[in-house]
PDB file of C-alpha atoms in Angstrom:
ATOM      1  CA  UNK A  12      -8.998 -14.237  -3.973  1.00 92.00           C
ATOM      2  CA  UNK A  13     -11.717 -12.078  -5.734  1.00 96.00           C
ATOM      3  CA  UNK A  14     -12.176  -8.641  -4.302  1.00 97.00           C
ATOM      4  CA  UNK A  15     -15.279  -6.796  -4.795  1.00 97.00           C
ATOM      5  CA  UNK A  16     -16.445  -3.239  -3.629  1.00 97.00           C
ATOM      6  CA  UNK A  17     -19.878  -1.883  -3.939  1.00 97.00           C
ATOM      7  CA  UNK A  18     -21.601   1.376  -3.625  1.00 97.00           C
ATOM      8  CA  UNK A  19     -18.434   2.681  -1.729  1.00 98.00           C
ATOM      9  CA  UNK A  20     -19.906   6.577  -1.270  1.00 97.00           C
ATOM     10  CA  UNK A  21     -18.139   9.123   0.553  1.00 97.00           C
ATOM     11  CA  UNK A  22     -19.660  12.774   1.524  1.00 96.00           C
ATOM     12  CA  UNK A  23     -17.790  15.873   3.917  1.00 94.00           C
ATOM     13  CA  UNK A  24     -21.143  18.111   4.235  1.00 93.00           C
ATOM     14  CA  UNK A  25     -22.633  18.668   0.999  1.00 92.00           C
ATOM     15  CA  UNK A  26     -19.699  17.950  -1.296  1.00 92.00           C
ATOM     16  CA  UNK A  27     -20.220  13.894  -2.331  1.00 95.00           C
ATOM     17  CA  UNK A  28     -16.596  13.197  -2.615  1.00 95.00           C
ATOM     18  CA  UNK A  29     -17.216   9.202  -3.706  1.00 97.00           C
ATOM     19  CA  UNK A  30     -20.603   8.149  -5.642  1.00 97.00           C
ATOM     20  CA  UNK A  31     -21.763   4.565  -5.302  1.00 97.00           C
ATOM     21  CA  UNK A  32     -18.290   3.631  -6.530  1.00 97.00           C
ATOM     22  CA  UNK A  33     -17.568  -0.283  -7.828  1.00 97.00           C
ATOM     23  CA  UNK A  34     -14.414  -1.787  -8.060  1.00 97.00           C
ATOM     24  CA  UNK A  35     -13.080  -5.567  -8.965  1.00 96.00           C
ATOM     25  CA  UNK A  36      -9.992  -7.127  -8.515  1.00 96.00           C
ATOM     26  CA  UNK A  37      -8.158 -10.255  -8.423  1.00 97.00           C
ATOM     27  CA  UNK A  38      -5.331 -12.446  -6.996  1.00 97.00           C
ATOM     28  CA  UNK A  39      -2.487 -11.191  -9.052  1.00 97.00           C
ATOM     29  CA  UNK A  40      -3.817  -8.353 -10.344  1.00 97.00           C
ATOM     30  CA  UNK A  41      -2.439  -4.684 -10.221  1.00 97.00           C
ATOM     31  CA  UNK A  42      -4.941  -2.245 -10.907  1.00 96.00           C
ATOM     32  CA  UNK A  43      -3.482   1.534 -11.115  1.00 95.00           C
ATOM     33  CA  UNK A  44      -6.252   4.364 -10.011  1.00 95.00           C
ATOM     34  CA  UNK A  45      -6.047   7.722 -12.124  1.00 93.00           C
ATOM     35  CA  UNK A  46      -7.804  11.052 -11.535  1.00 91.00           C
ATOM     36  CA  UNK A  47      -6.598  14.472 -10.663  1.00 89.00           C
ATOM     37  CA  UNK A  48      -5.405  16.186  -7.682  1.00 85.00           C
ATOM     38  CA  UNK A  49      -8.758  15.974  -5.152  1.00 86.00           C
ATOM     39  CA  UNK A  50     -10.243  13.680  -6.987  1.00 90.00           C
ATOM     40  CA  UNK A  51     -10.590  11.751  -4.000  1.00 93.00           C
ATOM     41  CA  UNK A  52      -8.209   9.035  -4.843  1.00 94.00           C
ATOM     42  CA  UNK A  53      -6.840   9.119  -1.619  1.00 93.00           C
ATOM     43  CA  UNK A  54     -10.030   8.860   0.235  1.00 95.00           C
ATOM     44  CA  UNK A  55     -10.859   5.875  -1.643  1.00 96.00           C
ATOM     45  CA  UNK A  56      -7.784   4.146  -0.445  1.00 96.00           C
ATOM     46  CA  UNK A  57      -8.221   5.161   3.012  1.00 95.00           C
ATOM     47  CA  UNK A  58     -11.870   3.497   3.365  1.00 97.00           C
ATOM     48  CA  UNK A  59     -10.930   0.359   1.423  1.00 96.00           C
ATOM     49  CA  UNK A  60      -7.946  -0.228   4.016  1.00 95.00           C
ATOM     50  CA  UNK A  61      -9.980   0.762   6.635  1.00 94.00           C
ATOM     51  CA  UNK A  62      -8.900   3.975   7.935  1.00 93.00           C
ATOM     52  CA  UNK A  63     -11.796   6.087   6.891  1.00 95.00           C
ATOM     53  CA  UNK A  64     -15.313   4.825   7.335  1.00 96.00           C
ATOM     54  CA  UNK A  65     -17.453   5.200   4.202  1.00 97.00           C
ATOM     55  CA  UNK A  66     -21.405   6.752   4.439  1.00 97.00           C
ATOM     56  CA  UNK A  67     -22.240   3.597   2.516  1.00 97.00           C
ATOM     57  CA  UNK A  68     -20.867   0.732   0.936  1.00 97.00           C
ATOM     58  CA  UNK A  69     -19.991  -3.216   0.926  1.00 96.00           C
ATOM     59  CA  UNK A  70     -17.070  -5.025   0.440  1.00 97.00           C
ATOM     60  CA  UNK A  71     -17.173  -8.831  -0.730  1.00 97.00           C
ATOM     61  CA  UNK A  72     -14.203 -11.320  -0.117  1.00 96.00           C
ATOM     62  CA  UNK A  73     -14.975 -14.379  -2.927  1.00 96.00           C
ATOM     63  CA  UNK A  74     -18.468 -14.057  -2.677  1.00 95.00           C
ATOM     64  CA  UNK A  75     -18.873 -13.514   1.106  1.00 96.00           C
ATOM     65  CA  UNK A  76     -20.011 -10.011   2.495  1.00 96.00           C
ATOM     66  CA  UNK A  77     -17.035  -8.619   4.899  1.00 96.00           C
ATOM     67  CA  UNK A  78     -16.696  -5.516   6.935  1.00 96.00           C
ATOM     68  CA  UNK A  79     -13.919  -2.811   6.144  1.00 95.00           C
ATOM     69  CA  UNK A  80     -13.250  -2.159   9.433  1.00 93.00           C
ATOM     70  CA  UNK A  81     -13.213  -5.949  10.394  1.00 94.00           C
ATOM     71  CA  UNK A  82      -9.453  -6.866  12.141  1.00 91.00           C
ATOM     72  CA  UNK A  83      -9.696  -9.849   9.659  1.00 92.00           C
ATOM     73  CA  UNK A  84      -9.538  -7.536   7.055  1.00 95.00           C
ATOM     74  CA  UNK A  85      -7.159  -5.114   8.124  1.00 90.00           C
ATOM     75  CA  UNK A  86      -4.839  -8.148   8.336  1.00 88.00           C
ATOM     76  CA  UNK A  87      -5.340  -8.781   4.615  1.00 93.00           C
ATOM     77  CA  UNK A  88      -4.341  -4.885   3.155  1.00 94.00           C
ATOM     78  CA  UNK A  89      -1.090  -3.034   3.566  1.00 94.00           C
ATOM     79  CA  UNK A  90      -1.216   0.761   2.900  1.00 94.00           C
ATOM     80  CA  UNK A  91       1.542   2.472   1.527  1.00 93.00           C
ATOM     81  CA  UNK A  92       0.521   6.353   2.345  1.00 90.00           C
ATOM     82  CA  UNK A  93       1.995   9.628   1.984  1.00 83.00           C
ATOM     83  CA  UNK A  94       3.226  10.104   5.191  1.00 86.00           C
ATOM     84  CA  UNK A  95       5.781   7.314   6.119  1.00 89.00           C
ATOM     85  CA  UNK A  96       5.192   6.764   9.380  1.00 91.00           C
ATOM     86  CA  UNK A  97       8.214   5.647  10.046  1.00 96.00           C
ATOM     87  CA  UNK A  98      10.283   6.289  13.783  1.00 97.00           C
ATOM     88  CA  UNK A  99      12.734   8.672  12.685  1.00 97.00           C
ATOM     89  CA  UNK A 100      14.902   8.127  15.605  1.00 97.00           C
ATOM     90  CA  UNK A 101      15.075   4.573  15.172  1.00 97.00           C
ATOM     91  CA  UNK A 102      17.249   2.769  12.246  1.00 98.00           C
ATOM     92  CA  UNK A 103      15.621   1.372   9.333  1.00 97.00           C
ATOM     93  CA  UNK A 104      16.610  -2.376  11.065  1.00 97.00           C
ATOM     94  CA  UNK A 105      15.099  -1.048  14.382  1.00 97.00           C
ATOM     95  CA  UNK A 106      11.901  -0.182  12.399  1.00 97.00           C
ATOM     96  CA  UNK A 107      11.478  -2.823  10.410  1.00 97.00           C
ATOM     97  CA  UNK A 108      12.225  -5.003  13.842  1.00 96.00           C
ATOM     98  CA  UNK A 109       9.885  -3.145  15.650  1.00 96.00           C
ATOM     99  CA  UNK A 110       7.070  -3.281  12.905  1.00 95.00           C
ATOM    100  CA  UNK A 111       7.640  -7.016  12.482  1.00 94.00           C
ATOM    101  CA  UNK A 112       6.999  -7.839  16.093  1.00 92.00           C
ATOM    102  CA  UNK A 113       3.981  -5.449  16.134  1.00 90.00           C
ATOM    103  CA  UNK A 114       2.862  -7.611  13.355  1.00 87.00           C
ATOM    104  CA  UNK A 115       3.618 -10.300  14.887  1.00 87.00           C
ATOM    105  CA  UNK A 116       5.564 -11.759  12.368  1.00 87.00           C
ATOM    106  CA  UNK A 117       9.198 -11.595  14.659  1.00 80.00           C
ATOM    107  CA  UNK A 118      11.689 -12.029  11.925  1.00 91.00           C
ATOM    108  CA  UNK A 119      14.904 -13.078  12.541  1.00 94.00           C
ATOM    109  CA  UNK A 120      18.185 -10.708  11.607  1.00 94.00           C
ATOM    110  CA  UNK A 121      18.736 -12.225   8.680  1.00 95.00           C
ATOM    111  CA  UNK A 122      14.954 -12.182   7.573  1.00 96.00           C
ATOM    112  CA  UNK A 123      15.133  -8.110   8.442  1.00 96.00           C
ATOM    113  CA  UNK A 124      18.176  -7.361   6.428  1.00 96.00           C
ATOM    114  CA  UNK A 125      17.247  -9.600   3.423  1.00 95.00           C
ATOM    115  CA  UNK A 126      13.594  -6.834   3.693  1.00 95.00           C
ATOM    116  CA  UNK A 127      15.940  -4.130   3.788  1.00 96.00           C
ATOM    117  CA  UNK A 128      18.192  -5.608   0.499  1.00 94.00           C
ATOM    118  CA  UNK A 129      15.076  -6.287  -1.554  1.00 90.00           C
ATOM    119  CA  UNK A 130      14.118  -2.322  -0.868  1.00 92.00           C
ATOM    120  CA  UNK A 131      17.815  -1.266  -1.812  1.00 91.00           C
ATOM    121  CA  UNK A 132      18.808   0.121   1.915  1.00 95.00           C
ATOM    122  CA  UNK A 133      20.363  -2.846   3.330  1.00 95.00           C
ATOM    123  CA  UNK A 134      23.766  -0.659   3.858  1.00 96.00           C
ATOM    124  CA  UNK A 135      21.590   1.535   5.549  1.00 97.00           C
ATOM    125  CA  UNK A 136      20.195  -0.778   8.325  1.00 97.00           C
ATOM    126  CA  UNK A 137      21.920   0.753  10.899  1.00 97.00           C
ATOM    127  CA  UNK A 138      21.770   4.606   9.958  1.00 97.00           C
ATOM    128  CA  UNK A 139      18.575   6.357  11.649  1.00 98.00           C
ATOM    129  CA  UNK A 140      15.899   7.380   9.398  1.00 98.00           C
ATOM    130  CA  UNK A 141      16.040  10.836  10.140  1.00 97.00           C
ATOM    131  CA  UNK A 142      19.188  10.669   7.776  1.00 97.00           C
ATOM    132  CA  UNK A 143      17.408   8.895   5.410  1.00 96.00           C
ATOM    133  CA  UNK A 144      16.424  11.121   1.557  1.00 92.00           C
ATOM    134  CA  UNK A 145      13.167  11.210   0.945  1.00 89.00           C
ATOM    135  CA  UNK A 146      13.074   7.965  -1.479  1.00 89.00           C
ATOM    136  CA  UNK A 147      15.027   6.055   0.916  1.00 93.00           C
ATOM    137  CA  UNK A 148      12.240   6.712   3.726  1.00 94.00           C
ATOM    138  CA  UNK A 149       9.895   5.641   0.685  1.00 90.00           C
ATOM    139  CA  UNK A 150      11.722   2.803   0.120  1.00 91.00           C
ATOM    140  CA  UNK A 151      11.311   1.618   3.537  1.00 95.00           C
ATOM    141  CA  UNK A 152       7.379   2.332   3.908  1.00 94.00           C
ATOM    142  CA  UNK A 153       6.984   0.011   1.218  1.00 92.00           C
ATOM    143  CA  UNK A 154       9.712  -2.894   3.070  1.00 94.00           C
ATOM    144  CA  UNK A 155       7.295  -2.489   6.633  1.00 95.00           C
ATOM    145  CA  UNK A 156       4.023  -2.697   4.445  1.00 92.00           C
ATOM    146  CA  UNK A 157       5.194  -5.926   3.051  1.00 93.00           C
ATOM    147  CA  UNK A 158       6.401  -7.333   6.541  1.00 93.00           C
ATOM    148  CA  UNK A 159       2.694  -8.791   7.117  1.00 89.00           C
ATOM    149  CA  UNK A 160       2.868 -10.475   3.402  1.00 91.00           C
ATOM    150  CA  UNK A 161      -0.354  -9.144   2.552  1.00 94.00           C
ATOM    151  CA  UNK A 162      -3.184 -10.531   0.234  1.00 95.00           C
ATOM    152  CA  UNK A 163      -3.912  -6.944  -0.931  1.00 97.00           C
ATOM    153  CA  UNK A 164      -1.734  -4.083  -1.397  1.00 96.00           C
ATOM    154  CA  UNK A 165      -2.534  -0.192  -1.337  1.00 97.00           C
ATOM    155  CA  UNK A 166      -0.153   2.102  -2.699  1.00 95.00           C
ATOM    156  CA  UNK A 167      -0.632   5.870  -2.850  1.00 93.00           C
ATOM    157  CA  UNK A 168       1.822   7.209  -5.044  1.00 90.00           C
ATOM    158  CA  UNK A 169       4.629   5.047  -3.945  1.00 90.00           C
ATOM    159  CA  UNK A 170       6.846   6.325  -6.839  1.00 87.00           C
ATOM    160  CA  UNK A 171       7.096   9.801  -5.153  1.00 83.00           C
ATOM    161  CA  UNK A 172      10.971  10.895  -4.283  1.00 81.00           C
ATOM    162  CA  UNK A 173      12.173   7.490  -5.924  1.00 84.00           C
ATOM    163  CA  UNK A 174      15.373   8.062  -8.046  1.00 86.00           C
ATOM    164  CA  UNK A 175      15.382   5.501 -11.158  1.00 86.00           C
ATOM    165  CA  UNK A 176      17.317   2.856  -9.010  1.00 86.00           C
ATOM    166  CA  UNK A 177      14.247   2.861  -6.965  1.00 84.00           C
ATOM    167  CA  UNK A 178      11.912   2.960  -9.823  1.00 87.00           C
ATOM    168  CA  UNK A 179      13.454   0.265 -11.098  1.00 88.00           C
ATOM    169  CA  UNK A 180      13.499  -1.563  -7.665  1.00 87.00           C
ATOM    170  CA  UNK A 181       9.653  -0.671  -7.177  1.00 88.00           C
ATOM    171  CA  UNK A 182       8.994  -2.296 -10.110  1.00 90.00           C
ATOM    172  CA  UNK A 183      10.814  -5.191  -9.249  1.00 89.00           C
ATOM    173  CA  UNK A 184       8.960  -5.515  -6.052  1.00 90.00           C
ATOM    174  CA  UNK A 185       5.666  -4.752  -7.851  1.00 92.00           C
ATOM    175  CA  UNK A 186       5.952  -7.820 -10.158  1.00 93.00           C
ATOM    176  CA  UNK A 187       6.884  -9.953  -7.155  1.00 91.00           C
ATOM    177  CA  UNK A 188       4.063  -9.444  -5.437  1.00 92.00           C
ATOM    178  CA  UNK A 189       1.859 -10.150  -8.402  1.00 94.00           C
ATOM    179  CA  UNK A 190       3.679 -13.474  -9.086  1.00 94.00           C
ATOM    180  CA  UNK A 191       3.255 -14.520  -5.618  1.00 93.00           C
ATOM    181  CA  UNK A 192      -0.836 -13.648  -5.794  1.00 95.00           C
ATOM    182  CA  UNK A 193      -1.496 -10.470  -4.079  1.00 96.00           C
ATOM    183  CA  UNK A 194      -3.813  -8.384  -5.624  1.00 97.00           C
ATOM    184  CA  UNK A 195      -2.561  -4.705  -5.763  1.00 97.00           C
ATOM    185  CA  UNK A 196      -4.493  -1.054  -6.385  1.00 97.00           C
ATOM    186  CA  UNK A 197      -1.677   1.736  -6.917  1.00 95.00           C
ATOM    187  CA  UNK A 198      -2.509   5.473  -7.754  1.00 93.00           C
ATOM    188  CA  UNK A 199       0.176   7.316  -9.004  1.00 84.00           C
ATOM    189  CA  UNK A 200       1.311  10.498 -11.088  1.00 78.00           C
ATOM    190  CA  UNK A 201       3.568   8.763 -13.362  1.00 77.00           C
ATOM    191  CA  UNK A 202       1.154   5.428 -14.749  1.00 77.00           C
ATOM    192  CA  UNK A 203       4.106   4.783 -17.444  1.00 82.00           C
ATOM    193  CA  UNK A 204       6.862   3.968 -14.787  1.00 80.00           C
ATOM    194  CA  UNK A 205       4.788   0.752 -13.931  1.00 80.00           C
ATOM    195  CA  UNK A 206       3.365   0.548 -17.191  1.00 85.00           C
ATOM    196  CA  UNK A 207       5.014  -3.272 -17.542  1.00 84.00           C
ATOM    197  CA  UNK A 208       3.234  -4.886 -13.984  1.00 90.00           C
ATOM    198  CA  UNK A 209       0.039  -3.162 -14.210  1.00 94.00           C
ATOM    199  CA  UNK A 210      -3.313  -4.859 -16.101  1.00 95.00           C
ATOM    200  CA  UNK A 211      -5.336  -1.734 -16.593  1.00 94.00           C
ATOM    201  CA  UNK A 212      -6.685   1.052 -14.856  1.00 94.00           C
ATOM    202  CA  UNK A 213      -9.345   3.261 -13.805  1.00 95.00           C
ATOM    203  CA  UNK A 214     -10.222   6.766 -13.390  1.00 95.00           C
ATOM    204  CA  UNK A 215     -12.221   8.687 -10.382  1.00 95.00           C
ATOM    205  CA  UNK A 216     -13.834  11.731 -11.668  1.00 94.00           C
ATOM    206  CA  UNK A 217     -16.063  13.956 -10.317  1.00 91.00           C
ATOM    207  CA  UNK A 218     -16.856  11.364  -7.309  1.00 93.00           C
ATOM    208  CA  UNK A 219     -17.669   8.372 -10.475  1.00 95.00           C
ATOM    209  CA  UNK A 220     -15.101   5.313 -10.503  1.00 94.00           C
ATOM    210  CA  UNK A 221     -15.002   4.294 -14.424  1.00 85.00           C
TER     211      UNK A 221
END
């Protein structure tokens, strides 16, 4: 799968926060997006997953013209965001159960917990999130993104409140997902901890994707 975005631009009044931004990526790829705080990194990834409608822009799927907001393509992308999202009264089996029927993927029990191993919590399946650290709710954001086995992956500084084990298991999971041919577009503060999975990058500056 070849994914293409054209012209994505992005504007709050008179300050252009995206201009006429291009990006390319591929099955297998993982493409890591640089720039400073309010760069608009995170804007970018909300409009290419759909969340945030762009002022203009086009998105091509292997050659054919698609819309961003299009279910079909919402199906394709998992977002990984800042805020978890996750049901903190729940356990982090409950969630992931509850995530996979909304899906509707409806994984079994052992399917769930062998989600929950490859994210490094499956002792923690039946502990409520609210209990969870910080990198352990992390850890699961990433397990319910992946629940849908997406084509392309969005990950907005997933390596935030990871402890090396995590790193390590992010990485892990990161490399997987290449392998299997998802394309993936990660921003994140530390580029060197993924250094090993990642096939170049780009920079948004000033509103310009280069």
């Amino acid at each position: 799968m070849r994914i293409e975005l054209r012209g994505i631009s992005k504007s709050y009044g008179r300050l252009a926060v995206l201009k006429n931004c291009d990006l390319e990526l591929d099955s297998g790829q993982l493409i890591g997006l640089l720039g400073n705080n309010g760069a608009g990194k995170t804007t970018l990834l909300r409009i290419i997953s759909g969340l945030l409608s762009a002022d203009a822009g086009r998105l091509l799927v292997d050659g054919e013209e698609w819309s961003l907001k299009s279910p079909e393509w919402r199906r394709k992308c998992a977002l990984v965001a800042h805020k978890t999202f996750l049901y903190q009264n729940l356990s982090g089996l409950e969630n992931l159960r509850f995530f996979s029927e909304l899906y509707q993927r409806d994984l079994n029990e052992k399917e769930l917990h062998e989600r929950l191993d490859q994210v490094g919590l499956v002792r923690a399946a039946e502990k409520q999130v609210r209990a969870y650290s910080r990198g352990m709710q992390q850890r699961l954001t990433i397990a319910r993104a992946l629940l849908s086995e997406p084509d392309f992956v969005i990950l907005d500084e997933p390596f935030t409140g990871l402890d090396k084990d995590g790193s390590t298991q992010l990485v892990r999971i990161l490399a997987d997902l290449k392998q299997r041919g998802a394309a993936v577009l990660m921003t994140s503060h530390d580029p060197q901890a993924a250094l090993k999975v990642t096939d170049g990058f780009v920079r948004l500056s000033k509103g310009v994707l280069g």
